[in-house]
XYZ file of N, CA, C and O in Angstrom:
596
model
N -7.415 -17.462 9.344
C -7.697 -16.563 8.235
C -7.655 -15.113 8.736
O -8.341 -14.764 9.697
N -6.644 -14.061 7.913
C -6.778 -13.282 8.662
C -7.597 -12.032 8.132
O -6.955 -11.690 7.139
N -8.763 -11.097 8.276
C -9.524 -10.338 8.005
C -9.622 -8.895 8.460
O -10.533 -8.072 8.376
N -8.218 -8.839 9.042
C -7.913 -7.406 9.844
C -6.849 -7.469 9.903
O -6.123 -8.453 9.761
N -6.427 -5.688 10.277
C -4.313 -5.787 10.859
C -4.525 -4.939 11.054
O -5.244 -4.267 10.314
N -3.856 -4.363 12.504
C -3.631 -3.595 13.169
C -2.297 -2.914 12.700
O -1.859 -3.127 11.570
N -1.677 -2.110 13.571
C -0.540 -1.660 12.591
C 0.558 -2.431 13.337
O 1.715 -2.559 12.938
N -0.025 -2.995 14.624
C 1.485 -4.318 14.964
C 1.532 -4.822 14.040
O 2.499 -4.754 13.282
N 0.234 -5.647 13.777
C 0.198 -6.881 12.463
C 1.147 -6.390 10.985
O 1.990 -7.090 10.422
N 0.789 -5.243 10.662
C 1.441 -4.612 9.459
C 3.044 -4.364 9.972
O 3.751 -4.967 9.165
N 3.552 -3.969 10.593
C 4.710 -3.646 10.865
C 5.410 -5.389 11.301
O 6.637 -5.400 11.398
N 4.743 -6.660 11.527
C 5.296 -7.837 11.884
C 5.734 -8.288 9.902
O 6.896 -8.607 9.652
N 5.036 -8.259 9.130
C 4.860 -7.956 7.815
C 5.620 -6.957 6.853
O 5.862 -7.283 5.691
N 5.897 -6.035 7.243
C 6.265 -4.831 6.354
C 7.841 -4.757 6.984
O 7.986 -4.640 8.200
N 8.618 -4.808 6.378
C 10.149 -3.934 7.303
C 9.961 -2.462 7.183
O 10.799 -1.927 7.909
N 9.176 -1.521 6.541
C 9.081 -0.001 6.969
C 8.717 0.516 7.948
O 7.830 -0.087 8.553
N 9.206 1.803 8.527
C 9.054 2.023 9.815
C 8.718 3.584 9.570
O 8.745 3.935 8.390
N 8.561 4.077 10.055
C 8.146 6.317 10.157
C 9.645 6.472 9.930
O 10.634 5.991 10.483
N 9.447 7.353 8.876
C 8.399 7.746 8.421
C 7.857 7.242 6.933
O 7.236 7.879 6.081
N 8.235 6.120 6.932
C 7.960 5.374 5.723
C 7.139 4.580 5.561
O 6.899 4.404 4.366
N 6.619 4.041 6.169
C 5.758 3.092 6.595
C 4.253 3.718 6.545
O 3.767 4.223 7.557
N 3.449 3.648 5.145
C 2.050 4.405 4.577
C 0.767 3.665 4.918
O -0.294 3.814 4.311
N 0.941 2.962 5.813
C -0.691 1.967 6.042
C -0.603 2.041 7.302
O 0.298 1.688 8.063
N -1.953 2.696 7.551
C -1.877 2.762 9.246
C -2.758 1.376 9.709
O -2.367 0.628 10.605
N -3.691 1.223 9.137
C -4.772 -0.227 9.221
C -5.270 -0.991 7.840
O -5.565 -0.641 6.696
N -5.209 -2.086 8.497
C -5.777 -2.798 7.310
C -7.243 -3.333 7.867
O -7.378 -3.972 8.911
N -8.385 -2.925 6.913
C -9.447 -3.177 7.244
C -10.405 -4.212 6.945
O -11.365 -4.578 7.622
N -9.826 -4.803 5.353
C -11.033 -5.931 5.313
C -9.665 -6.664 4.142
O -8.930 -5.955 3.454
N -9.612 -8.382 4.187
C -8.587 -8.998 3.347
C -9.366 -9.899 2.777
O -10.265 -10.344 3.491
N -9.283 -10.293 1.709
C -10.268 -11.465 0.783
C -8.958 -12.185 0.201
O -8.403 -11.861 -0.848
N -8.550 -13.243 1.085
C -7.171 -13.826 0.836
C -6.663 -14.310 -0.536
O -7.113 -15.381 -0.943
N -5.787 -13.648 -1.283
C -5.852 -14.058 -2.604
C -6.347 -13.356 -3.409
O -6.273 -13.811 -4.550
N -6.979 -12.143 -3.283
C -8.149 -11.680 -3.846
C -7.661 -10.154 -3.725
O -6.922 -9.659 -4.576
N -7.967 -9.686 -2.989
C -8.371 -8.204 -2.370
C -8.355 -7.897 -0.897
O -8.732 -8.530 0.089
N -7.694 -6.512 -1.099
C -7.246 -5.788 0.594
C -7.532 -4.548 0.461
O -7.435 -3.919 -0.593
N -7.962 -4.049 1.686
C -8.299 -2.555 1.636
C -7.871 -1.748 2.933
O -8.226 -2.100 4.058
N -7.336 -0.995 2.765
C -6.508 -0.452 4.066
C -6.565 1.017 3.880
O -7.224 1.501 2.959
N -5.880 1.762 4.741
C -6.225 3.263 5.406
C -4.771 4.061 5.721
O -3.933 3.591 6.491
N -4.625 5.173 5.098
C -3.700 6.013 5.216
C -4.129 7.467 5.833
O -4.513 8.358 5.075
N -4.053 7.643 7.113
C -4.151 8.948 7.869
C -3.428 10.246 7.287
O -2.662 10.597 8.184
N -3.310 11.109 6.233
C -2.536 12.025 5.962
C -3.156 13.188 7.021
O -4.220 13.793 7.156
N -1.804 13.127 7.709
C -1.761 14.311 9.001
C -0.652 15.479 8.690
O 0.545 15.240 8.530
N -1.071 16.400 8.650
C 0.303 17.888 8.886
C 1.446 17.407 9.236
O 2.288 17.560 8.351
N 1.887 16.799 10.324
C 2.636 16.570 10.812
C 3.883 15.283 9.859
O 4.903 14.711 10.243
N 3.222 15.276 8.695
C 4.480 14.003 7.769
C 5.395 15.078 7.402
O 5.310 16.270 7.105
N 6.355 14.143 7.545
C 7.465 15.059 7.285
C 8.023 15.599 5.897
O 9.044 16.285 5.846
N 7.259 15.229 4.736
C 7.042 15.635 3.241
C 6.615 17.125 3.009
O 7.003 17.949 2.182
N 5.310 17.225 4.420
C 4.682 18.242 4.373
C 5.694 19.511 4.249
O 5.517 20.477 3.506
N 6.767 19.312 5.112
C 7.561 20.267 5.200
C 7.874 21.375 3.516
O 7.792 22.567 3.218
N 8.185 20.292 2.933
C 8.901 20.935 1.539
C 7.837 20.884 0.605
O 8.119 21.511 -0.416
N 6.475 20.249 0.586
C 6.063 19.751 -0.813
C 4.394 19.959 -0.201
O 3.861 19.278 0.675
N 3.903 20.898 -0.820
C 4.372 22.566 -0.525
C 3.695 23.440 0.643
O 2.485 23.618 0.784
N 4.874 24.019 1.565
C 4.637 24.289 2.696
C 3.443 25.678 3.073
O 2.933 25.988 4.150
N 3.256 26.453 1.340
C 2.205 27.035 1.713
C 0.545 26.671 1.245
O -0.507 27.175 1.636
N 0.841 25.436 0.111
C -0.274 24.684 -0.319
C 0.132 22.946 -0.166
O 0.620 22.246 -1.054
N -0.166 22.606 0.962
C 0.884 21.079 0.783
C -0.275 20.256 0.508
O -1.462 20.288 0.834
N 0.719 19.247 -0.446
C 0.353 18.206 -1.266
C 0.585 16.958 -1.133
O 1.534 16.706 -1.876
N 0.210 15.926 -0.539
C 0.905 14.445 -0.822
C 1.714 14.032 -1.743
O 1.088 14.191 -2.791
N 2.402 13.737 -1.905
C 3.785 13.832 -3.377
C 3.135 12.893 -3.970
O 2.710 12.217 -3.033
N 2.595 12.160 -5.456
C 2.173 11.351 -5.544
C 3.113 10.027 -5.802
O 2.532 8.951 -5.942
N 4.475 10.072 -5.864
C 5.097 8.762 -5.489
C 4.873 8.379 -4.468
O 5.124 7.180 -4.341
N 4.247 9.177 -3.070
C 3.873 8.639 -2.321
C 2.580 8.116 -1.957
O 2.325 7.605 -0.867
N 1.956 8.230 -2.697
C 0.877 7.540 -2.886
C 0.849 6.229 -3.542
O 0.022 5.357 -3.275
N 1.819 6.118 -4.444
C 2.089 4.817 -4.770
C 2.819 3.988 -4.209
O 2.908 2.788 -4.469
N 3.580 4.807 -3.122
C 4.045 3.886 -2.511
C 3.285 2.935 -1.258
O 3.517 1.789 -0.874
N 2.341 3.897 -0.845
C 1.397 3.653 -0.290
C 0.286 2.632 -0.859
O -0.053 1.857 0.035
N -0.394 2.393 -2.099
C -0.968 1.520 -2.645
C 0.704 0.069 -2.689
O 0.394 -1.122 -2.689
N 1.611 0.303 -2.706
C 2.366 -0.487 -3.101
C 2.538 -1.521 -1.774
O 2.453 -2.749 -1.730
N 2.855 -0.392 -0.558
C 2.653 -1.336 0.383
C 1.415 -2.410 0.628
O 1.395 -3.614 0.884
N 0.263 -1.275 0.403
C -1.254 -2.478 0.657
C -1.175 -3.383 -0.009
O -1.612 -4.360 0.601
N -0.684 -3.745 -1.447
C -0.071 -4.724 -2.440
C 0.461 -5.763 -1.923
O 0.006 -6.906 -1.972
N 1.518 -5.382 -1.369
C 2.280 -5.765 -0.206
C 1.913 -6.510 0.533
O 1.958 -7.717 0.299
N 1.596 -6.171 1.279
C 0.291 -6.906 2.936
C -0.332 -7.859 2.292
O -0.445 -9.002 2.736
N -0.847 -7.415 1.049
C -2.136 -8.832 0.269
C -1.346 -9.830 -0.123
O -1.957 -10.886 0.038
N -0.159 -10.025 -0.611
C 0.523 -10.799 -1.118
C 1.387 -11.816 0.055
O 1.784 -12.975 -0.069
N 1.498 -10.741 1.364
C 2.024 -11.697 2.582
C 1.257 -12.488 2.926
O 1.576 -13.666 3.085
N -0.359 -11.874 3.195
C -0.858 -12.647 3.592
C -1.626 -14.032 2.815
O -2.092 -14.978 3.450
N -1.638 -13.924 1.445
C -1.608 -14.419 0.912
C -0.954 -16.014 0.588
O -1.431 -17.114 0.312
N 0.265 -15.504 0.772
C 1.240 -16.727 0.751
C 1.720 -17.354 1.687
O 2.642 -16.907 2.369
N 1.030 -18.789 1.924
C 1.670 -19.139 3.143
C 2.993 -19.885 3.095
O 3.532 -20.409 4.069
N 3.423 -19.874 1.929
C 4.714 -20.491 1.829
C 5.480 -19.697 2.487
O 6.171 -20.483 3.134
N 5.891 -18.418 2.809
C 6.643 -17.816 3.084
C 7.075 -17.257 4.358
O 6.299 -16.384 4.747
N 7.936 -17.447 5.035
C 7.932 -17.115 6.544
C 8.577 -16.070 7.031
O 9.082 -15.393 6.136
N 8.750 -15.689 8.066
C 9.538 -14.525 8.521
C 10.537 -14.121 7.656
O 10.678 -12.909 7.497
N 11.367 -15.004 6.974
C 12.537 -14.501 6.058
C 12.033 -14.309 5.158
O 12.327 -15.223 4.388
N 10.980 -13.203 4.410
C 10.425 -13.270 2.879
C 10.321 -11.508 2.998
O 10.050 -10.771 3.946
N 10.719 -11.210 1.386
C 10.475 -10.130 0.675
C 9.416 -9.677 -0.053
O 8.928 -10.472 -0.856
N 8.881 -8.435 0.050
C 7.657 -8.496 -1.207
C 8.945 -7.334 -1.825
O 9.627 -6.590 -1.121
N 8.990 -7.454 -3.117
C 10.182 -6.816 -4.176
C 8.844 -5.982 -4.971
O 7.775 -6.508 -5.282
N 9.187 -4.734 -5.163
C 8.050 -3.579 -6.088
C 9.437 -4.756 -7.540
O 10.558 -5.250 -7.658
N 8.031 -4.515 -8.271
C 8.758 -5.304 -9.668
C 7.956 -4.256 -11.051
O 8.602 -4.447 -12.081
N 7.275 -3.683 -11.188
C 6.523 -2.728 -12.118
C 5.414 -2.006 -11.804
O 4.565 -2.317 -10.968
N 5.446 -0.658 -12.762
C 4.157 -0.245 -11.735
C 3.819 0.069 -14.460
O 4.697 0.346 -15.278
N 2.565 -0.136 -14.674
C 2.005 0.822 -15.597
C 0.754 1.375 -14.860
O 0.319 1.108 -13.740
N 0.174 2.475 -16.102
C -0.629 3.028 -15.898
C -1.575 3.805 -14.808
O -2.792 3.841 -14.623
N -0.156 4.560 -14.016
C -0.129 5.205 -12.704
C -0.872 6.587 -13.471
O -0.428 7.223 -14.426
N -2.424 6.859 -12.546
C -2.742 7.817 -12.646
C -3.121 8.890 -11.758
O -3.688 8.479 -10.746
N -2.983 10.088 -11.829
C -3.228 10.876 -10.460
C -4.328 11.810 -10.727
O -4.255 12.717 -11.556
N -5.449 11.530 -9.925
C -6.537 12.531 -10.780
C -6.956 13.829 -9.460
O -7.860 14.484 -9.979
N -6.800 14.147 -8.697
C -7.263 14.903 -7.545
C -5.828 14.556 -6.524
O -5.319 13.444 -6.382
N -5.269 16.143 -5.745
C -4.628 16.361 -4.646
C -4.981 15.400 -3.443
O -6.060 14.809 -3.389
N -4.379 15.330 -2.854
C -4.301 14.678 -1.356
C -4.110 15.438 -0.116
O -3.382 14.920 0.731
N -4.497 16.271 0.068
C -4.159 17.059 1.617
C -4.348 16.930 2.931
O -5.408 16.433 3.310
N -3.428 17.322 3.823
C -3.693 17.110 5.535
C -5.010 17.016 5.566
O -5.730 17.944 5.198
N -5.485 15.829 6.029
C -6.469 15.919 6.953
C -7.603 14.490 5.783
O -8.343 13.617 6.238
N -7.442 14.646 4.994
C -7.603 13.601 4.314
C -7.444 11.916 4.867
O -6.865 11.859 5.952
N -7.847 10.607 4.315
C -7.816 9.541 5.103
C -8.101 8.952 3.488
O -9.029 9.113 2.696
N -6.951 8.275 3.444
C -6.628 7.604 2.124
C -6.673 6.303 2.302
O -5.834 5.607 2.874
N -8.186 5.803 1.541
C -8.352 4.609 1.183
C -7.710 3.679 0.528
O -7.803 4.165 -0.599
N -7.041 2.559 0.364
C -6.416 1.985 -0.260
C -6.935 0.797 -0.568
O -7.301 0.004 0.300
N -7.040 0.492 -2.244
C -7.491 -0.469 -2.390
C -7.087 -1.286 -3.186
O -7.598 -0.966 -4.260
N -6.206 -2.536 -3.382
C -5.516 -3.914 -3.881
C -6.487 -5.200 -4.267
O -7.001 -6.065 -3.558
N -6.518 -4.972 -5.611
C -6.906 -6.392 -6.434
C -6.006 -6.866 -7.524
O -5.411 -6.383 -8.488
N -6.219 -8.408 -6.761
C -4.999 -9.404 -7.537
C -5.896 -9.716 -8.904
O -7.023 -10.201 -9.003
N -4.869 -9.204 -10.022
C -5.307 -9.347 -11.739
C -4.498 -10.459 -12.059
O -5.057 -11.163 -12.899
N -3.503 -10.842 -11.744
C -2.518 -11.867 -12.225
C -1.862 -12.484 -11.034
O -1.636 -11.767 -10.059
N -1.500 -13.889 -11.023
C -0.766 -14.190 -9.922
C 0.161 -15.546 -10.449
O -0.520 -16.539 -10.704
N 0.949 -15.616 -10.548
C 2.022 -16.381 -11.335
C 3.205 -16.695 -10.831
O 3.920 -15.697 -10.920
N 3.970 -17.888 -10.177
C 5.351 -18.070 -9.865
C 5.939 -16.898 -8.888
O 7.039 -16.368 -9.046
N 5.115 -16.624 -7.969
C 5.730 -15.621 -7.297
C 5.878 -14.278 -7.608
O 6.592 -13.427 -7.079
N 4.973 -14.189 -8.700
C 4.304 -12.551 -9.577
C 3.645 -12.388 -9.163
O 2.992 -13.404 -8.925
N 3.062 -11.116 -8.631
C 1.920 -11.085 -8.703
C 1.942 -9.502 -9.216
O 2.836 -8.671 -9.056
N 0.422 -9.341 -10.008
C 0.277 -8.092 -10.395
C -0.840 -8.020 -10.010
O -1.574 -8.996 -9.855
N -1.246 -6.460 -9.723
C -3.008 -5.877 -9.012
C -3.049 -4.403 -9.248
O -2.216 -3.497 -9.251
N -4.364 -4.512 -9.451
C -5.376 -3.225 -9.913
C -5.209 -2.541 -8.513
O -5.778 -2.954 -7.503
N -4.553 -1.689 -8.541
C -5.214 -0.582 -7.138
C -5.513 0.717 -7.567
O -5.661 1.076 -8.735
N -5.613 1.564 -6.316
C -7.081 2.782 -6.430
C -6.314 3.395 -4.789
O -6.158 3.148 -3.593
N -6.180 3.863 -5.335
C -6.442 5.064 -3.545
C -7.839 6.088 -3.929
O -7.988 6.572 -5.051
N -8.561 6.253 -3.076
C -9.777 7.113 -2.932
C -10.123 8.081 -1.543
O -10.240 7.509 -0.459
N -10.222 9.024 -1.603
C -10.764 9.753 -0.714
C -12.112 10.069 -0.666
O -12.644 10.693 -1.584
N -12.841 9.620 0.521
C -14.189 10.097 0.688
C -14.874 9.784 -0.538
O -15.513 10.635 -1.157
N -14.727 8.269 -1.002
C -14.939 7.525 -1.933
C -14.765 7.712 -3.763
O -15.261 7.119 -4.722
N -13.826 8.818 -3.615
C -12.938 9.761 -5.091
C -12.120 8.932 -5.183
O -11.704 8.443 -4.133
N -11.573 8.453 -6.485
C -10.973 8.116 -7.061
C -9.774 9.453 -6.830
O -10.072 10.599 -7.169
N -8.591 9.163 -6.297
C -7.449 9.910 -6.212
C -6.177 9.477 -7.446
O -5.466 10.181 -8.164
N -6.248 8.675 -7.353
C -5.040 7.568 -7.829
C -5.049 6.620 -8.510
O -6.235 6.409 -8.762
N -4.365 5.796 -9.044
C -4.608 4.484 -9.554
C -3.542 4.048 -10.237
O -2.866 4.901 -10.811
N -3.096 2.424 -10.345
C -1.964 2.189 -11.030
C -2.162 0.713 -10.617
O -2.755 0.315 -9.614
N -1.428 -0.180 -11.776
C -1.293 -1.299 -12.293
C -0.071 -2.096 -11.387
O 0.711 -2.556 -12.219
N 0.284 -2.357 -10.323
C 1.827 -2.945 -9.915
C 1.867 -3.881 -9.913
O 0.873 -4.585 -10.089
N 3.152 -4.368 -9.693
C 3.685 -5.770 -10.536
C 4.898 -5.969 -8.740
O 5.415 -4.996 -8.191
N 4.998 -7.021 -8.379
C 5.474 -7.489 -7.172
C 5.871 -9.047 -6.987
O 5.206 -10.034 -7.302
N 7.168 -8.980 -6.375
C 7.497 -10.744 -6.364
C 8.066 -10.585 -4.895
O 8.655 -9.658 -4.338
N 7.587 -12.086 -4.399
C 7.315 -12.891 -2.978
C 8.965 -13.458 -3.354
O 9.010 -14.239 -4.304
N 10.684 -13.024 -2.485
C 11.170 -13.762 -2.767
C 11.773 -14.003 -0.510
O 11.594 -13.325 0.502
N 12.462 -15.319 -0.826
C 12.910 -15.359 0.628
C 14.536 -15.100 0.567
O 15.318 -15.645 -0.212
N 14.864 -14.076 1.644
C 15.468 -13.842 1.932
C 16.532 -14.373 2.943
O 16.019 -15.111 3.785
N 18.262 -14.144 3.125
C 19.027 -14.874 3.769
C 18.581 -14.943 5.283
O 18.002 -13.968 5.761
N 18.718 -15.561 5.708
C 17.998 -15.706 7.717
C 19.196 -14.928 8.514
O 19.141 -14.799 9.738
């Protein structure tokens, strides 16, 4: 059972790599259920550059992409049908909301609960939060498929 991930563990899991790759740890998994993981926003991302270099901002697609991955992770670990050759596919996102900025130096909570889980659907409530703020939030929709070897 697994109840932690390091960012080997996430990267054995995830095919994204830097600078794409938005989950630095995963901290607590309720298999089937709920995952909660951690995004380091440091100066140094390379977004920072353009978006905006004299007030910079986390872009908020990237924040969803970031809840999308933790989505992600819950649904791998989740399924044990699925082995090294498997996809998690983004399949819908509603009711994406952005309520408060994200800036350097910040440490973005991420948090994934499974609302629906169906034939290789799955949909979940997530939340990114800072310093326990509600930042974010949105509804995504994701399918477990396997891929050619």
């Amino acid at each position: 059972m697994v109840s932690e991930l390091n960012i080997q563990d996430i990267m054995k899991r995830l095919p994204h790599r830097y600078p794409f790759l938005l989950v630095d740890r995963v901290l607590d998994v309720q298999v089937g259920k709920s995952l909660r993981a951690i995004k380091n926003v440091t100066m140094n991302e390379p977004f920072f550059q353009g978006h905006f270099p004299a007030m910079p901002v986390m872009p908020g697609v990237l924040i969803i992409e970031s809840l999308a991955q933790a989505a992600a992770l819950l649904a791998f670990v989740s399924e044990d049908k699925f082995g090294e050759n498997a996809a998690v596919y983004f399949a819908g996102i509603d009711k994406a909301r952005f309520r408060k900025p994200v800036t350097p130096g910040d440490r973005l909570e991420l948090l994934a609960n499974v609302s629906r889980r169906r034939s290789g659907m799955w949909q979940m409530e997530t939340q990114a939060l800072v310093d326990g703020t509600e930042v974010a939030s949105a509804l995504l929709m994701a399918t477990l498929r396997e891929t050619a070897a």
